[in-house]
mmCIF file of C-alpha atoms and ligand atoms in Angstrom:
data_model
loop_
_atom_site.group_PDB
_atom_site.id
_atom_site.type_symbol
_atom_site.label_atom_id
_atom_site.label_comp_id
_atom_site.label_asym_id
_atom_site.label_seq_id
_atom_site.Cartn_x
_atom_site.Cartn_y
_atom_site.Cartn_z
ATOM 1 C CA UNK A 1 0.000 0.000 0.000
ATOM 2 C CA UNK A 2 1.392 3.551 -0.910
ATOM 3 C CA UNK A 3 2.115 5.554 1.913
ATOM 4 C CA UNK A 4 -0.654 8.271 2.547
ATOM 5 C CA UNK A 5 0.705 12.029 2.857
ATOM 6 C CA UNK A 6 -1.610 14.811 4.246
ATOM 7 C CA UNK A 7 -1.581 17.151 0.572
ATOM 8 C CA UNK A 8 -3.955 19.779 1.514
ATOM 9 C CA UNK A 9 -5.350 22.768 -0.620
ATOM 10 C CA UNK A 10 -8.305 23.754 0.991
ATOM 11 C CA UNK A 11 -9.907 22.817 3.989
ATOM 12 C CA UNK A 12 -11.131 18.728 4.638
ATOM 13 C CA UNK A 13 -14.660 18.017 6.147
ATOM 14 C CA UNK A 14 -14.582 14.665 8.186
ATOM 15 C CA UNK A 15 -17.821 13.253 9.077
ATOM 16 C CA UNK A 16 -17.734 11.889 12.429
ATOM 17 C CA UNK A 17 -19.271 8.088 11.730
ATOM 18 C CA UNK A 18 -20.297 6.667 14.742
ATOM 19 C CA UNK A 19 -20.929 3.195 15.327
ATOM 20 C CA UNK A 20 -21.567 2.458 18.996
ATOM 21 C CA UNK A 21 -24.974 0.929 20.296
ATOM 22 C CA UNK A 22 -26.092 4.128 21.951
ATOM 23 C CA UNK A 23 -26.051 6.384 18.899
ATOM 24 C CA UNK A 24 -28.692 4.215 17.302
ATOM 25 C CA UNK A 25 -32.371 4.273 17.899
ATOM 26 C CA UNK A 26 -33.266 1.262 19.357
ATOM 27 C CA UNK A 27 -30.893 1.992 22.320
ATOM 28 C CA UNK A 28 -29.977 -1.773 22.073
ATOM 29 C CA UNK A 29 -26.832 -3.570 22.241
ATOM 30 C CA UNK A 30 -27.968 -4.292 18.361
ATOM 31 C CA UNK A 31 -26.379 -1.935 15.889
ATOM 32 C CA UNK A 32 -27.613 -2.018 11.887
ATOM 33 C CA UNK A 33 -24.619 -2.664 9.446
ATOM 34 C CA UNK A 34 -26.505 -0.827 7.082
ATOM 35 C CA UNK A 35 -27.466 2.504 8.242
ATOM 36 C CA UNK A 36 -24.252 3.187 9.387
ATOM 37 C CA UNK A 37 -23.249 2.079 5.686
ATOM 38 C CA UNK A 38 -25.951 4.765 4.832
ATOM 39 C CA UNK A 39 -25.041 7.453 6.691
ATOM 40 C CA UNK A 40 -21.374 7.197 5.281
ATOM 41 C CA UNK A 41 -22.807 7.504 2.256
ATOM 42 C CA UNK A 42 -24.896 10.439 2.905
ATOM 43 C CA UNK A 43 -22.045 12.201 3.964
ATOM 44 C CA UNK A 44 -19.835 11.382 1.203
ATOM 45 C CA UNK A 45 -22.730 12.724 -0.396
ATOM 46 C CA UNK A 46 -23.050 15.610 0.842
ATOM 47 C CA UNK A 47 -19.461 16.575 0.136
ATOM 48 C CA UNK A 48 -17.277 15.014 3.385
ATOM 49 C CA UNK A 49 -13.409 14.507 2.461
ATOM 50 C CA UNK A 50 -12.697 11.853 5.086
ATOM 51 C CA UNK A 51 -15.351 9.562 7.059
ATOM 52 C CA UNK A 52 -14.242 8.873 10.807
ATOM 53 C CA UNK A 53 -15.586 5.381 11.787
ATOM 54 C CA UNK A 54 -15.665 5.391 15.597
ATOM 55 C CA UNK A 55 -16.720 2.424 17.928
ATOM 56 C CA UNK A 56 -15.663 3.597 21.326
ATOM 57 C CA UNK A 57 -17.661 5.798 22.662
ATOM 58 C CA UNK A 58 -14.992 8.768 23.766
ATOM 59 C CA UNK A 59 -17.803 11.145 25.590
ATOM 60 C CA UNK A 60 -16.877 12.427 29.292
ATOM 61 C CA UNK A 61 -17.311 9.295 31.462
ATOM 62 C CA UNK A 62 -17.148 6.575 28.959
ATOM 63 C CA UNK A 63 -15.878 3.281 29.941
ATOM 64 C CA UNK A 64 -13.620 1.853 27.828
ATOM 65 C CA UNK A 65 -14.634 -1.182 25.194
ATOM 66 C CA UNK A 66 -13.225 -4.411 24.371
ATOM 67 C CA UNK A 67 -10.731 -4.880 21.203
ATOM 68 C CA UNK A 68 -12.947 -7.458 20.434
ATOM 69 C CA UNK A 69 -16.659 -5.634 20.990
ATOM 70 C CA UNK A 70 -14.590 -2.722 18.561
ATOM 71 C CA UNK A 71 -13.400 -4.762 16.620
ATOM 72 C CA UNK A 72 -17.444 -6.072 15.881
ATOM 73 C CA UNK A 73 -18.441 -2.724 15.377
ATOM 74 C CA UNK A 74 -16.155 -1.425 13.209
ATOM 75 C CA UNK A 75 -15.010 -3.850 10.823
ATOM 76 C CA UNK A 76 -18.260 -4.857 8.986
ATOM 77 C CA UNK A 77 -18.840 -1.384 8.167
ATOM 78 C CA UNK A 78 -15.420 -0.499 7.308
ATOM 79 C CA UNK A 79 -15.451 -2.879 4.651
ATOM 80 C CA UNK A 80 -18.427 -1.612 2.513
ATOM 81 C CA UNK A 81 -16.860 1.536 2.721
ATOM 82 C CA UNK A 82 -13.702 1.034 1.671
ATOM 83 C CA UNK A 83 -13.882 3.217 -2.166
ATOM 84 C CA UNK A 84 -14.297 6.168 0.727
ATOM 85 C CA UNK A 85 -11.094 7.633 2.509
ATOM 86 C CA UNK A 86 -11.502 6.616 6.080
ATOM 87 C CA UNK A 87 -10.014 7.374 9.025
ATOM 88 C CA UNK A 88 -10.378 5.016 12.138
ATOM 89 C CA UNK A 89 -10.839 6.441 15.640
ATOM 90 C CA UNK A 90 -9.489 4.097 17.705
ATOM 91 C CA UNK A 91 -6.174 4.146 20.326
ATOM 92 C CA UNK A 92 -5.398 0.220 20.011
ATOM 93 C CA UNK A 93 -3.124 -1.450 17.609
ATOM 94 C CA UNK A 94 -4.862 -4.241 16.979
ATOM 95 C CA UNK A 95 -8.084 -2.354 15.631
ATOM 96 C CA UNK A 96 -6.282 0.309 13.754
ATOM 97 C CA UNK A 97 -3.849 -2.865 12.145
ATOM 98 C CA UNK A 98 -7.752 -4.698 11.233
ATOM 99 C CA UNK A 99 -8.949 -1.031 10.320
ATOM 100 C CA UNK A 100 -5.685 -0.188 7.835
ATOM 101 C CA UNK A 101 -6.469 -4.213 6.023
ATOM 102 C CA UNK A 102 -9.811 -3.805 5.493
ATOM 103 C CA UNK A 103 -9.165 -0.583 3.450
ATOM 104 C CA UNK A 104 -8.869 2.274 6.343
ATOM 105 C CA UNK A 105 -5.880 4.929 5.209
ATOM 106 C CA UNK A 106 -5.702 6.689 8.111
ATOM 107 C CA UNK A 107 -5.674 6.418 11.993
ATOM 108 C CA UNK A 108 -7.401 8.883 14.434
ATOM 109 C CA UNK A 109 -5.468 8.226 17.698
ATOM 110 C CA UNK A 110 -6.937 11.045 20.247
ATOM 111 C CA UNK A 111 -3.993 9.224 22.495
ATOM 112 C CA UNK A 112 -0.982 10.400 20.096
ATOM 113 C CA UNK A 113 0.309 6.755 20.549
ATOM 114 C CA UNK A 114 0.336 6.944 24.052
ATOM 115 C CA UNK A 115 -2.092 4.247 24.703
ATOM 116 C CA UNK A 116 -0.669 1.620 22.704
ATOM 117 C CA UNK A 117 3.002 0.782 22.045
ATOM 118 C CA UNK A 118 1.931 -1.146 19.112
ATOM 119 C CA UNK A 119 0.301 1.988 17.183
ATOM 120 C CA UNK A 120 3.412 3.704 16.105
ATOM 121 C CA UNK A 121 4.882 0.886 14.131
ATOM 122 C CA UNK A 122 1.152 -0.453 12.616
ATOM 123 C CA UNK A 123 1.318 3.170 11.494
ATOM 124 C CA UNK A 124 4.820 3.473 9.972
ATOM 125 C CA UNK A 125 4.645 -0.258 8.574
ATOM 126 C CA UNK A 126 0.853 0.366 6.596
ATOM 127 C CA UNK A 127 2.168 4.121 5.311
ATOM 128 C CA UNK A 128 -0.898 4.867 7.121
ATOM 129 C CA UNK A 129 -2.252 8.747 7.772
ATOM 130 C CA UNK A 130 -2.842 9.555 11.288
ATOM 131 C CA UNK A 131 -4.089 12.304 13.380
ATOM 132 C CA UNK A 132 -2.243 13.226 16.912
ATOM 133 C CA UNK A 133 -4.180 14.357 19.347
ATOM 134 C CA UNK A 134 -3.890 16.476 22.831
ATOM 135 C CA UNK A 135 -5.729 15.602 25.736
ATOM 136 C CA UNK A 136 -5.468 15.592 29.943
ATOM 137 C CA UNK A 137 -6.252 12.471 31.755
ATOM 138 C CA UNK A 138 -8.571 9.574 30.263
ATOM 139 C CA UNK A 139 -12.105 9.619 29.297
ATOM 140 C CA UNK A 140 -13.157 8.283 32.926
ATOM 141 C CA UNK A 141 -11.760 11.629 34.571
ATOM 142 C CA UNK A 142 -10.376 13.800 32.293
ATOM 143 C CA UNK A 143 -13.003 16.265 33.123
ATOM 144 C CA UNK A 144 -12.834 16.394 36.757
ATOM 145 C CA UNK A 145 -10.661 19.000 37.346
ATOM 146 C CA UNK A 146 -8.471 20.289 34.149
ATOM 147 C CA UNK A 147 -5.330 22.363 34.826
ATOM 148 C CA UNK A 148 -3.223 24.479 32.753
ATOM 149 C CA UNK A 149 -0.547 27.263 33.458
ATOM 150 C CA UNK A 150 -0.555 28.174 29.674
ATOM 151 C CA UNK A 151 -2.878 25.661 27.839
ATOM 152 C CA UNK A 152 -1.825 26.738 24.717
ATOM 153 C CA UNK A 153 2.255 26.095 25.236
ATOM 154 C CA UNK A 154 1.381 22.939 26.724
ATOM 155 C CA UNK A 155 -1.024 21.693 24.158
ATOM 156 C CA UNK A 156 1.976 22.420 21.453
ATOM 157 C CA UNK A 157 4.761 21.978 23.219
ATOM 158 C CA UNK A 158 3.248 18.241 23.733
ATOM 159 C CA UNK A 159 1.949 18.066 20.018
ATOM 160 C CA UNK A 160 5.952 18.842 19.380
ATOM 161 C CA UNK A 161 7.530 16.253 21.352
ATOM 162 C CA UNK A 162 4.297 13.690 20.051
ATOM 163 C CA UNK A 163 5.230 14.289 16.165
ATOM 164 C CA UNK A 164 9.247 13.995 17.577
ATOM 165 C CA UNK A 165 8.484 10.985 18.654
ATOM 166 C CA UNK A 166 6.853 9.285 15.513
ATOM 167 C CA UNK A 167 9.016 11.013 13.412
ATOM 168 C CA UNK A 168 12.103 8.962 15.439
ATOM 169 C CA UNK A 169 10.128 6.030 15.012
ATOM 170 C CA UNK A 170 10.038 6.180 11.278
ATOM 171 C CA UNK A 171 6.550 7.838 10.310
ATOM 172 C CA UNK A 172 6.927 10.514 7.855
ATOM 173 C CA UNK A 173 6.659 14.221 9.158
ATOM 174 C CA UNK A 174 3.525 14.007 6.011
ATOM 175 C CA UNK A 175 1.896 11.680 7.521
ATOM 176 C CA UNK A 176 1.139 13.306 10.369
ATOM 177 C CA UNK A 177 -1.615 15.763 11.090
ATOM 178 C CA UNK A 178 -2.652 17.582 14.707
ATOM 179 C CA UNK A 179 -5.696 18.200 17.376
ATOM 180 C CA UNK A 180 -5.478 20.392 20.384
ATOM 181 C CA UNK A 181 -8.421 17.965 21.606
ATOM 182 C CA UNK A 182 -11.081 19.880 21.889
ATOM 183 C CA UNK A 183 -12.755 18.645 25.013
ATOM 184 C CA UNK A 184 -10.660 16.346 26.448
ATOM 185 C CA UNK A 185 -9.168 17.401 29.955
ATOM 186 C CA UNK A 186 -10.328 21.255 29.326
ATOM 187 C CA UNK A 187 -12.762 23.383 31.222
ATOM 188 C CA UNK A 188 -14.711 25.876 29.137
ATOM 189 C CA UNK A 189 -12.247 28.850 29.121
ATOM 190 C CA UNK A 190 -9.386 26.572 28.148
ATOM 191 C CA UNK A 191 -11.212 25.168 24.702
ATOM 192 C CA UNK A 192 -12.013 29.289 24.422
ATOM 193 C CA UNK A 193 -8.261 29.815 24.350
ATOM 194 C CA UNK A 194 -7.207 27.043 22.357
ATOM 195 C CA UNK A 195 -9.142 28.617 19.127
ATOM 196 C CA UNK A 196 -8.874 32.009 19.824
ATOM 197 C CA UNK A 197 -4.829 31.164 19.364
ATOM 198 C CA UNK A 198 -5.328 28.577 16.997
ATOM 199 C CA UNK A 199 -2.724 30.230 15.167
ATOM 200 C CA UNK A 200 -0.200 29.266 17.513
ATOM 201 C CA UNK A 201 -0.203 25.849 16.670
ATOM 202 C CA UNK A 202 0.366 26.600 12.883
ATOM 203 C CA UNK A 203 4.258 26.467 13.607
ATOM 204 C CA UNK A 204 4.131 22.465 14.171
ATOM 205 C CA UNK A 205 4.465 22.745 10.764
ATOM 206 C CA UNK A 206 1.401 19.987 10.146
ATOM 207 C CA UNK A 207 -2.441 19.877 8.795
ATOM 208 C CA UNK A 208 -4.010 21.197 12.369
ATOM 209 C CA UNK A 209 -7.210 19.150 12.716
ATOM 210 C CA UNK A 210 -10.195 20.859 15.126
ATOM 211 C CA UNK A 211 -12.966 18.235 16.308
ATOM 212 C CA UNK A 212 -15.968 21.076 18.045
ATOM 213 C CA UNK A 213 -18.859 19.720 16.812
ATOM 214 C CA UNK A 214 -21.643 19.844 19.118
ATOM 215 C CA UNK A 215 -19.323 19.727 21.886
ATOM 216 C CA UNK A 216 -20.447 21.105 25.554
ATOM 217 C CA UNK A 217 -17.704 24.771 25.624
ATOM 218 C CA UNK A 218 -20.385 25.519 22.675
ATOM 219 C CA UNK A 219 -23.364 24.739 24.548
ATOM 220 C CA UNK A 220 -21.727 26.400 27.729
ATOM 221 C CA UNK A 221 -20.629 29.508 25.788
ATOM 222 C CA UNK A 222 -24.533 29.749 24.303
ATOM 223 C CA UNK A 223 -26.547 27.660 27.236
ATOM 224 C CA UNK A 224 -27.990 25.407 24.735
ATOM 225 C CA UNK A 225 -28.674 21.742 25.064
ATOM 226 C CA UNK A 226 -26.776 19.464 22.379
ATOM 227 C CA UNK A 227 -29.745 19.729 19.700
ATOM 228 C CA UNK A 228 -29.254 23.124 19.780
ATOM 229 C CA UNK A 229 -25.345 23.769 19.261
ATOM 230 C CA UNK A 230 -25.628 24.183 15.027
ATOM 231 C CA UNK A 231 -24.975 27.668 14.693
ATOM 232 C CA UNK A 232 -22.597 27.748 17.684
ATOM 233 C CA UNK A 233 -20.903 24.890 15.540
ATOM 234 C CA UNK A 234 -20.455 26.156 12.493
ATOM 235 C CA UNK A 235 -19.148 29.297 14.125
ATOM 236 C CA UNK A 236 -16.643 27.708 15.361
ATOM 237 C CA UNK A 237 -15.778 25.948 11.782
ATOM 238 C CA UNK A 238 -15.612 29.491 10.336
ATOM 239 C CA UNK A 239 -13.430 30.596 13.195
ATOM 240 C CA UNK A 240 -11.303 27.709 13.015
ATOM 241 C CA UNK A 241 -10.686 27.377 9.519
ATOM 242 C CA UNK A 242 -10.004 31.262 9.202
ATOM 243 C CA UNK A 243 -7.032 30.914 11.943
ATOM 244 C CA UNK A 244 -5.592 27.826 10.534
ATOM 245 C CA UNK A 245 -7.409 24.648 10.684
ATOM 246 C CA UNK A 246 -7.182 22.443 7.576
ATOM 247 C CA UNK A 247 -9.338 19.869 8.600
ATOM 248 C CA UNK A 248 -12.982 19.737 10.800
ATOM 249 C CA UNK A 249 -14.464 16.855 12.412
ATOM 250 C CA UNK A 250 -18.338 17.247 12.476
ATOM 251 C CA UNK A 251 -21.171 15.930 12.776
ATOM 252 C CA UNK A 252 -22.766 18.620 10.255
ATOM 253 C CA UNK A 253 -21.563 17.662 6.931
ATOM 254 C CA UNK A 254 -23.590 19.574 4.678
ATOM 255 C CA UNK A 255 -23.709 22.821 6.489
ATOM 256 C CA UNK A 256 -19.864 22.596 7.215
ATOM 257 C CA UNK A 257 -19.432 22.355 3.555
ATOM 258 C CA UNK A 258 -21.158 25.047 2.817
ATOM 259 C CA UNK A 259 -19.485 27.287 5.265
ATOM 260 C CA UNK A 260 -16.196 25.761 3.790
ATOM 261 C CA UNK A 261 -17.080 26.477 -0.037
ATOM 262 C CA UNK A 262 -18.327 30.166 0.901
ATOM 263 C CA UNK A 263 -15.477 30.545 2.967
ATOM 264 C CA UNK A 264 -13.424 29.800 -0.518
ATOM 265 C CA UNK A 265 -15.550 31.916 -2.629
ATOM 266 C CA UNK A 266 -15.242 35.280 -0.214
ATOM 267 C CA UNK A 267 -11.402 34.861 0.005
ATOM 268 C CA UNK A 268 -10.801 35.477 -3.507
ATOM 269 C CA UNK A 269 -9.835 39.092 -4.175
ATOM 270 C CA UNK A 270 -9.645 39.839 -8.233
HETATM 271 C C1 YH5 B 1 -11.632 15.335 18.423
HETATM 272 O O1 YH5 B 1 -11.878 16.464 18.850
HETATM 273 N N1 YH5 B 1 -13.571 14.025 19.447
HETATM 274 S S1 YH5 B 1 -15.147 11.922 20.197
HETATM 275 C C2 YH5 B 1 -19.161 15.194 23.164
HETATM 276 C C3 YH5 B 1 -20.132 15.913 22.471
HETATM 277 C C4 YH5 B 1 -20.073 15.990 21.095
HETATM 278 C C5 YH5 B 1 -19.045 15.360 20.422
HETATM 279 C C6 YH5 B 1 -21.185 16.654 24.461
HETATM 280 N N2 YH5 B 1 -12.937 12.043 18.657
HETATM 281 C C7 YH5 B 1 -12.433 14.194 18.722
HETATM 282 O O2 YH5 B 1 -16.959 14.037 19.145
HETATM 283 N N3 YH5 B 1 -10.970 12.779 17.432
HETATM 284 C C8 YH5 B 1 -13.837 12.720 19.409
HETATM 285 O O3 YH5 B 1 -21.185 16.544 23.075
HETATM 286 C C9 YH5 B 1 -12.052 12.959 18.216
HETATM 287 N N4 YH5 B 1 -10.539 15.102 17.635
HETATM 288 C C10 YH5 B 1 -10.222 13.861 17.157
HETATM 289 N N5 YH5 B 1 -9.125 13.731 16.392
HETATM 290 C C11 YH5 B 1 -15.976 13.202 21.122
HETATM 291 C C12 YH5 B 1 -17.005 13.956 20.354
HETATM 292 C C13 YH5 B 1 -18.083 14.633 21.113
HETATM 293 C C14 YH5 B 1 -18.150 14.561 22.485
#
């Protein structure tokens, strides 16, 4: 397989694809092969760059899921998607390795291959993409009781030593792309000053990846419950991809394309 390298001339769209029991009606531990198979395709559809096929649920408070259970999830889908480019959100080797066979080209590790000693080389030996990501603590407590002196110099100085580290392991600087971790181990003001100096993060010299969707600083910042955070989302799309970001993980596929394209269209000047 050819090794995949971030090449990036306007900003990606990544629809968040998730396929965990409790983001399907039924509430069940039955999930349905083919509307998550459908809603990839929707997105695709509706103009999304990269589909993100998640099966470990990564909210505030999760608990974690068996390789195996994931592995269930994950797979079946993964395979009838395969003409898409997908990314797999997932921090063990074993899935990401399973993910990368069955056609997956890139691997969104919101560890930064700290979870699993195994990662770095299944991404080095399958040329595979992958995203780093930032965050404080694990899912379980990460939002007890965040601390930062400067949350901005830490987030980058870690996302520094993170891409040192794979890039001493033998992934290519290009393969590489980075998240400040929007939500994970960061109170409300912190996720405020991570984008308003999203710049900052521009020197890492990769693709700098921002995952706000729906998340709860957007709902804190408006006081609206998750059904309501659109607008508040796609504010935060503009915002992000005007100070830097070249890629957005959403839930919104067709409105953050929009707001991408118009985006596009307005910075022309001839
Ligand atoms: C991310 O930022 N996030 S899973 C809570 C929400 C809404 C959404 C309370 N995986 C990221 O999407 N991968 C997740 O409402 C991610 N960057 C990367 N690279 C959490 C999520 C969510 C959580």
């Amino acid at each position: 397989m050819e090794t995949f390298h971030w090449k990036i001339d306007r900003p990606l769209v990544m629809g968040i694809l998730n396929v965990t029991p409790d983001s399907f009606s039924d509430g069940g531990q039955h999930f349905d092969v083919a509307s998550a198979v459908a809603r990839a395709r929707q997105m695709a559809s509706e103009g999304a760059d990269i589909i993100d096929i998640g099966g470990e649920s990564t909210r505030p408070g999760a608990l974690a899921v068996n390789v195996d259970e994931e592995i269930r999830r994950v797979i079946p889908v993964l395979e009838q998607i395969s003409d898409l480019l997908v990314s797999v959100d997932t921090t063990k080797a074993i899935v990401a390795e399973r993910a990368l066979t069955a056609g997956a080209r890139i691997v969104n590790d919101i560890s930064a291959f700290q979870s699993d000693a195994g990662m770095l080389p299944v991404v080095r030996n399958f040329g595979a993409g992958v995203v780093l990501m930032h965050r404080q603590g694990t899912p379980t407590t990460m939002q007890d009781n965040p601390r930062y002196a400067d949350v901005v110099q830490e987030v980058r100085e870690f996302l520094a030593e993170r891409i040192t580290t794979a890039v001493t392991g033998g992934v290519k600087k290009s393969q590489i792309a980075v998240d400040p971790g929007i939500g994970f181990g960061k109170s409300v003001e912190h996720n405020r000053q991570l984008l308003a100096r999203l710049e900052q993060f521009a020197a890492l010299g990769c693709p700098i990846l921002v995952g706000a969707s729906r998340k709860s600083f957007i709902g804190q910042l408006l006081n609206r419950p998750a059904a309501e955070r659109l607008s508040g989302s796609l504010a935060t799309a503009a915002w992000a991809v005007l100070h830097g970001a070249k890629i957005l993980r959403v839930h919104d596929v067709a409105e953050t394309v929009d707001v991408v394209r118009l985006l596009a269209t307005l910075r022309k000047v001839d």
